[in-house]
XYZ file of C-alpha atoms in Angstrom:
404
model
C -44.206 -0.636 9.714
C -44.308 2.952 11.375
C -46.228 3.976 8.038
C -48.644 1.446 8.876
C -49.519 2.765 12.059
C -49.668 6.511 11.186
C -51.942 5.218 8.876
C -53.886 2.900 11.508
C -54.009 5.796 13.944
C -55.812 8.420 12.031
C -58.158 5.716 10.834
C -58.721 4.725 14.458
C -59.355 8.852 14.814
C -61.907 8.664 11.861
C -63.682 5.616 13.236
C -64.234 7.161 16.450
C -65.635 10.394 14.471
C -68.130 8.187 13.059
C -68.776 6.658 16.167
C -69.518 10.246 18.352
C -71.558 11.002 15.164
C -73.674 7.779 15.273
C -74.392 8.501 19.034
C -74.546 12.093 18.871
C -77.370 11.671 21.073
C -75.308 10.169 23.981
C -73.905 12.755 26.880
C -70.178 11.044 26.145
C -71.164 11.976 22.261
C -69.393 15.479 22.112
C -65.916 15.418 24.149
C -65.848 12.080 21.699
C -66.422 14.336 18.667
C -63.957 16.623 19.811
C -61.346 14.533 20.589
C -61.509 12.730 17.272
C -61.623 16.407 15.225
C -58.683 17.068 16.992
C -56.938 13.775 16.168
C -58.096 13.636 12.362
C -56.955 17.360 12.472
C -53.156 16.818 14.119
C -52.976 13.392 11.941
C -53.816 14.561 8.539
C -51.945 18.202 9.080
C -48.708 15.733 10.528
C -49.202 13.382 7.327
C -49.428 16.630 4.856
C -46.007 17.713 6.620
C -44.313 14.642 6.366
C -45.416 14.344 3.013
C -44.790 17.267 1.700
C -40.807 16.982 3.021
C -40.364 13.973 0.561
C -42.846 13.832 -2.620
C -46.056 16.018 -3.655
C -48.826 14.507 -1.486
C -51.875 13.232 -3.399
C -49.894 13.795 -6.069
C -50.767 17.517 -6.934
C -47.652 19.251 -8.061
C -48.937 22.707 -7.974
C -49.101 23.135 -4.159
C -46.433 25.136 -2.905
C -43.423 24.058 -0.731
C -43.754 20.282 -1.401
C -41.073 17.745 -2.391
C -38.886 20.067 -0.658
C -36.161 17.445 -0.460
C -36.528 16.738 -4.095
C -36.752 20.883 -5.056
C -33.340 21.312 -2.464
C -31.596 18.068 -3.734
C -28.352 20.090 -4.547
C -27.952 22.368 -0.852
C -28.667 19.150 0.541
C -26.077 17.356 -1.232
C -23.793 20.185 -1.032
C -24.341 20.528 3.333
C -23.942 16.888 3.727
C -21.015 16.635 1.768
C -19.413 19.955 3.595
C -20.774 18.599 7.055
C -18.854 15.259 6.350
C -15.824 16.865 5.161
C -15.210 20.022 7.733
C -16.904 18.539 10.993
C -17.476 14.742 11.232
C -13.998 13.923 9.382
C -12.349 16.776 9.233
C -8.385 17.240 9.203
C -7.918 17.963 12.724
C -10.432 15.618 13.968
C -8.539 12.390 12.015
C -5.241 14.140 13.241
C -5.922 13.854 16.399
C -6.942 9.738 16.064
C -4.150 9.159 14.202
C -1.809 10.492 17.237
C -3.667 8.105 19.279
C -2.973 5.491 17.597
C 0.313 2.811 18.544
C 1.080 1.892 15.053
C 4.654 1.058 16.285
C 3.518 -1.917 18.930
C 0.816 -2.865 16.047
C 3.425 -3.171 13.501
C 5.465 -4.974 15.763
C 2.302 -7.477 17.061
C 1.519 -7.917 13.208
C 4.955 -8.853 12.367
C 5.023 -11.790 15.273
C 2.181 -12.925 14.133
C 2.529 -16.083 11.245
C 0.723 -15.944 8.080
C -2.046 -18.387 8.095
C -2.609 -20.420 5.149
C -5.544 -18.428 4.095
C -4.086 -15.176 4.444
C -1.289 -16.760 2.032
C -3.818 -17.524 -0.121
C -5.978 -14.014 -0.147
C -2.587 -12.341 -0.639
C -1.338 -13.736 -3.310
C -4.880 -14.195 -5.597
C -5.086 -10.509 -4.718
C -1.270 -10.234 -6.153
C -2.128 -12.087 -8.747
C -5.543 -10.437 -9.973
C -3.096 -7.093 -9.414
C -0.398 -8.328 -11.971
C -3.040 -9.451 -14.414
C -3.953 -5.665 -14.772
C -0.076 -4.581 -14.998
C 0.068 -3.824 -18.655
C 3.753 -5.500 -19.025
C 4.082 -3.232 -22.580
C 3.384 -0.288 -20.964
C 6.236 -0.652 -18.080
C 8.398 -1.668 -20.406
C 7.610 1.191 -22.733
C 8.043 3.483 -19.817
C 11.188 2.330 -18.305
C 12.721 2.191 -21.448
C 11.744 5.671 -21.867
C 12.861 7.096 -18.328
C 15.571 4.863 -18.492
C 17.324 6.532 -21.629
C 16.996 9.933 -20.314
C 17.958 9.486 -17.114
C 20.436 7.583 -18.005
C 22.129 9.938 -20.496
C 21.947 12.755 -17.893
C 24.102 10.767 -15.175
C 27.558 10.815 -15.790
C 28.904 7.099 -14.556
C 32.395 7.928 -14.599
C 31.902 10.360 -12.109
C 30.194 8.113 -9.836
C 32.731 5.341 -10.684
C 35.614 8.318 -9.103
C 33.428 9.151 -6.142
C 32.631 5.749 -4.905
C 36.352 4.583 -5.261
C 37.640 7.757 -3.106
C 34.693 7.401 -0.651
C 36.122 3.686 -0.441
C 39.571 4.663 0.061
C 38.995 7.826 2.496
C 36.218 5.669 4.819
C 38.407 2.558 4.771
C 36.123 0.299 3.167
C 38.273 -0.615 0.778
C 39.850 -2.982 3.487
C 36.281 -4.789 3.712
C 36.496 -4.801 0.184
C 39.606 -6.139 -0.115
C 38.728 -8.886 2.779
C 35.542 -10.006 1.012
C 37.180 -10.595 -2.166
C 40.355 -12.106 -0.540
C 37.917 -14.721 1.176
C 36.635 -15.341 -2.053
C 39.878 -15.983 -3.526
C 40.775 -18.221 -0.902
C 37.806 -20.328 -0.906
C 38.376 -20.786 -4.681
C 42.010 -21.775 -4.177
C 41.247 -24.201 -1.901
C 38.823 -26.108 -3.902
C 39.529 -29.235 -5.177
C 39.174 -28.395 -8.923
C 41.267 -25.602 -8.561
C 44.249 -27.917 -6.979
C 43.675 -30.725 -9.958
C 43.665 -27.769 -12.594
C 46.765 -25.892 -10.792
C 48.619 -29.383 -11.236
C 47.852 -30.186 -14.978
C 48.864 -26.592 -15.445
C 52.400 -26.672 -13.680
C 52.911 -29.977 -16.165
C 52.190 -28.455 -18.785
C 53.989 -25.396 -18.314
C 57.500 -27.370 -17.328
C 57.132 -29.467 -20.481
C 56.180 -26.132 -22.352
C 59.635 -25.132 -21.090
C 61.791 -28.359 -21.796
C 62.616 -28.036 -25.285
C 65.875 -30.021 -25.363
C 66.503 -33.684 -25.238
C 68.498 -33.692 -22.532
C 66.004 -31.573 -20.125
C 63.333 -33.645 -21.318
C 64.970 -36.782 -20.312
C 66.121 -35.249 -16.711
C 62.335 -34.102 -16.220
C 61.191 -37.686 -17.103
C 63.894 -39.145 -14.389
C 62.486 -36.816 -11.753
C 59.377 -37.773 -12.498
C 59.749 -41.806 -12.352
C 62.136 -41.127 -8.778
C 58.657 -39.093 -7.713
C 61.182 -35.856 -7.265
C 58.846 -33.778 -8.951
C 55.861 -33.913 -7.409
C 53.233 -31.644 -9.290
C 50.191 -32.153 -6.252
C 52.943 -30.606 -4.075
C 54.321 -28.013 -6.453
C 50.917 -26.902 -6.696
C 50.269 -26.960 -2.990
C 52.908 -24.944 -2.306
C 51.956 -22.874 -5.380
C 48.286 -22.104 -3.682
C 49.446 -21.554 0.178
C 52.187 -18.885 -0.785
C 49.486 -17.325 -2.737
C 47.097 -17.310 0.236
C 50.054 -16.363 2.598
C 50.405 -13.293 0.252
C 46.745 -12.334 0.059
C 46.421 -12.186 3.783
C 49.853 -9.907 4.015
C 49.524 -6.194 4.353
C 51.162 -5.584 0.921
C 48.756 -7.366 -0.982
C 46.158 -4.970 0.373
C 48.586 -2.118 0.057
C 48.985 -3.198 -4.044
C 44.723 -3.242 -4.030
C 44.781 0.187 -2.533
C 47.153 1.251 -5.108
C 45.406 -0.189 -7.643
C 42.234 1.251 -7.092
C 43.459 4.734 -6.743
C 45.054 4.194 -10.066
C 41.697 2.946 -11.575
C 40.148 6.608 -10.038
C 42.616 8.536 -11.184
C 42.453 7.268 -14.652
C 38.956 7.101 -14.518
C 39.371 11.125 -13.752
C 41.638 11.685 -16.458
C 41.512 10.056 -19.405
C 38.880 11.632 -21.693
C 38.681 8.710 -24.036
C 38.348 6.482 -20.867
C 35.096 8.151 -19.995
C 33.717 8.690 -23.580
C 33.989 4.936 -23.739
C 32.132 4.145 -20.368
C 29.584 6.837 -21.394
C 29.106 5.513 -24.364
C 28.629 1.806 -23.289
C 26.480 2.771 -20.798
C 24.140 4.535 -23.732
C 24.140 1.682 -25.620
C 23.711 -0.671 -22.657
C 20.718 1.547 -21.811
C 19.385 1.525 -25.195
C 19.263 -2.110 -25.820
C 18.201 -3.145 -22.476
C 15.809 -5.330 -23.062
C 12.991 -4.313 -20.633
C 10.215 -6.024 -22.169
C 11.472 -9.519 -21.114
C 12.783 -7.889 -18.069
C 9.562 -6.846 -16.684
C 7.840 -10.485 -18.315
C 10.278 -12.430 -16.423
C 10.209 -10.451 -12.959
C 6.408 -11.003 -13.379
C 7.073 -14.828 -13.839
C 9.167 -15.061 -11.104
C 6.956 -12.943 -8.687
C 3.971 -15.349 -9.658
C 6.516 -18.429 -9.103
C 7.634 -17.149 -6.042
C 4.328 -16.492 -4.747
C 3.158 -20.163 -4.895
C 6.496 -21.430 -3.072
C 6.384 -22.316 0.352
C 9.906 -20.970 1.028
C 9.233 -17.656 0.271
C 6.805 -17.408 2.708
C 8.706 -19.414 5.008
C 11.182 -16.500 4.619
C 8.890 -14.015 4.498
C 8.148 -15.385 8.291
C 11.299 -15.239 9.135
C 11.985 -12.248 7.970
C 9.354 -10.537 9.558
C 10.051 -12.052 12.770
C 13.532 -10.472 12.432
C 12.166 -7.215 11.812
C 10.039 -7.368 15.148
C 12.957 -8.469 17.193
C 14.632 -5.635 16.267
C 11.706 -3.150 16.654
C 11.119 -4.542 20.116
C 14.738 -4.266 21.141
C 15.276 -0.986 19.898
C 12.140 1.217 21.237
C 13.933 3.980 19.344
C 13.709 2.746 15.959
C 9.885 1.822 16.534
C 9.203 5.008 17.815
C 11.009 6.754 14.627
C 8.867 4.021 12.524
C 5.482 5.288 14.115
C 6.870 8.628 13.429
C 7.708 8.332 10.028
C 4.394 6.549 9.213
C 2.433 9.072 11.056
C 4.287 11.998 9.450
C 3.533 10.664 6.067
C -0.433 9.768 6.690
C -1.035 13.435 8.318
C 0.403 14.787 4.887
C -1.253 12.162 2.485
C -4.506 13.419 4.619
C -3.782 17.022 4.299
C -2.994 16.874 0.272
C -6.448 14.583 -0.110
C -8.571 15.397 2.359
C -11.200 17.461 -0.579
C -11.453 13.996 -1.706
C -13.759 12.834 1.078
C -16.035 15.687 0.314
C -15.932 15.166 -3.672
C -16.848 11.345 -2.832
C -19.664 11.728 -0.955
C -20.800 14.820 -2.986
C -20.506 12.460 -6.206
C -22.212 9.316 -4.377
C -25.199 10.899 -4.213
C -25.421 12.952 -7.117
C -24.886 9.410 -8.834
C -28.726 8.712 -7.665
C -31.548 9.255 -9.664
C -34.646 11.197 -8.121
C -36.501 7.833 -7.098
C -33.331 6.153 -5.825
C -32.303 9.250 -3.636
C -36.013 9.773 -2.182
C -36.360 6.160 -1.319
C -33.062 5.978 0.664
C -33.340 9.332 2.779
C -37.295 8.194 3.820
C -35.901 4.784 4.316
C -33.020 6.459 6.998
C -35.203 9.179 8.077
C -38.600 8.982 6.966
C -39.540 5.711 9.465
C -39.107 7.710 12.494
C -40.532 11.108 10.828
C -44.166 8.285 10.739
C -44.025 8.474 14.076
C -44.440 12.082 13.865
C -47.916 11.522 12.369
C -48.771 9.026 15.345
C -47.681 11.759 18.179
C -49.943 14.414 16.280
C -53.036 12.188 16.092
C -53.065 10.906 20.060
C -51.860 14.812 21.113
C -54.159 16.251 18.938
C -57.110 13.829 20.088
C -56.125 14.417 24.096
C -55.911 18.435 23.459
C -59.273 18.205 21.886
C -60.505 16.189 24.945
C -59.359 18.771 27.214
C -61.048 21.843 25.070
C -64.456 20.204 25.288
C -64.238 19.394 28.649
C -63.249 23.224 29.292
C -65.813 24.650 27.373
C -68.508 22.198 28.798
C -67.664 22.725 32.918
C -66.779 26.657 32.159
């Protein structure tokens, strides 16, 4: 459109030419002539110029300094590139927005914020189209490689030593103990425990009858209902559940896990065994339909409504504690902050190399085209300006030279 009228002006110029030429005669005749010299002049020198930044004009190749964006492609891809890369986004310009921003009360908003059903659904097709690029064989090629040597490099039984003396010197071994007293307990009081405890006791005191006589005695106690094996085993289960929640039973865990550590420490053939299972557990782990399944379930998991239903409420949790401890979502911000300054600092050359290889990506026509479709509408209006000043300083010569 602003080509059209450059264009439309210098032909307006031109016309008016013809006209003071026509009527050279009349007295208006020659400030007309001079203003439309002076307005073909500005026009066509203004068009040349404009030209000239962006292709040969008229097509002649041999006139010097034209397609001088074409001729400087390369410093021109080179400034831009530098200019977007050390001033408009450079290091301590994003710095600076990055410290400005609350990521902390954003995380926190996010995280209150439900998961519409369409965001469900974006996230896990984009999950999806994700895990259809995950070449399974691969992973499972590589764990099994990093696995192995990693794996033969860490000594287990020493870890097995230090995590048993860090439970004994930091008292955990108590919670320990506790959990899998709890355990115990709940399994003791079960109902199939009690039937099985019974059918066990009978068996045991008829294991133990061998004569006649005892036999016969056991069978009398039985009929009278003096030997009652529900009881028996009642009795059986509470005193060991009396014992469990005593000190010494703790006391005989303690003791027995320091005697686990201490063989563990000790006995060479103990450790060359747990070394070598651990080798050959590492070596036939199967990781190829370890990774296949994890990817099943993942892809399961992600069309089930509970997960996301616990995904909400996990979230939700997450906030609550954020927003009750400012602390924590102040070290959160900091952390995250910390960690884009250096991502920023180690790829910041990227930016440059991106742009730089954007445009060197375009061909000739391509990269003309978009730099006069950016730049080269308002560079039309150039032409335009230089036709109407070039026509009104014309105007004012002729007057001049006609009144002095």
């Amino acid at each position: 459109m602003q080509r059209r009228w450059a264009n439309i002006t210098l032909g307006i110029a031109l016309a008016l030419f013809l006209i003071a030429l026509a009527f050279h005669r009349q007295f208006w005749a020659p400030y007309l002539e001079s203003m439309a010299l002076a307005g073909l002049a500005g026009g066509v020198a203004d068009w040349y110029a404009v030209t000239a930044l962006f292709r040969h004009p008229l097509g002649i190749k041999w006139l010097p300094h034209t397609s001088i964006i074409s001729a400087n492609r390369d410093r021109i891809v080179d400034a831009i590139s530098t200019l977007v890369e050390t001033e408009l986004l450079s290091v301590s310009f994003i710095e600076a927005n990055i410290e400005k921003l609350q990521i902390g009360r954003k995380i926190v908003e996010f995280l209150d914020k439900p998961l519409s059903p369409v965001a469900q659904q974006q996230i896990t097709e984009t999950l999806n189209q994700i895990m259809d690029f995950i070449p399974e064989d691969r992973i499972a090629a590589y764990l099994k490689s990093f696995s192995s040597k990693k794996i033969e490099d860490l000594q287990v039984s020493d870890y097995i030593v230090r995590f048993i003396k860090w439970l004994v010197q930091s008292e955990n071994d108590r919670a320990l103990f506790n959990f899998l007293a709890r355990h115990v307990v709940d399994v003791l009081n079960s109902v199939e425990f009690t039937e099985d405890m019974e059918n066990r006791l009978k068996d045991m005191l008829e294991k133990y009858t061998k004569t006649t006589t005892q036999k016969l005695v056991l069978g009398l106690l039985e009929s009278l209902g003096t030997v009652d094996y529900k009881d028996l085993s009642v009795t059986v289960k509470t005193q060991l559940i009396d014992w469990l929640k005593s000190e010494k039973a703790f006391e005989q865990f303690e003791l027995a896990i320091v005697r686990i550590m201490i063989t563990v420490r000790d006995d060479h053939d103990l450790r060359l065994r747990i070394e070598t299972a651990k080798n050959d557990l590492a070596r036939h782990m199967p990781w190829d339909r370890a990774v296949n399944w994890l990817m099943t379930e993942v892809r399961t998991h992600l069309h089930d409504a509970q997960t996301w239903e616990g995904v909400g409420h996990f979230s939700h949790e997450i906030a609550d504690v954020l927003r009750t401890y400012p602390e924590q979502q102040a070290q959160l911000e900091n952390m995250i902050k910390r960690l884009t300054v250096s991502l920023l600092r180690r790829y910041h050359p990227v930016i440059g190399r991106l742009v730089r290889d954007n445009l060197n990506q375009m061909d000739e026509r391509e990269w003309i085209d978009k730099l006069e479709w950016y730049v080269g509408r308002d560079l039309q209006w150039i032409r335009v300006n230089g036709a109407i000043v070039g026509g009104l300083v014309g105007l004012i010569l002729a007057v001049l030279i006609h009144f002095f």
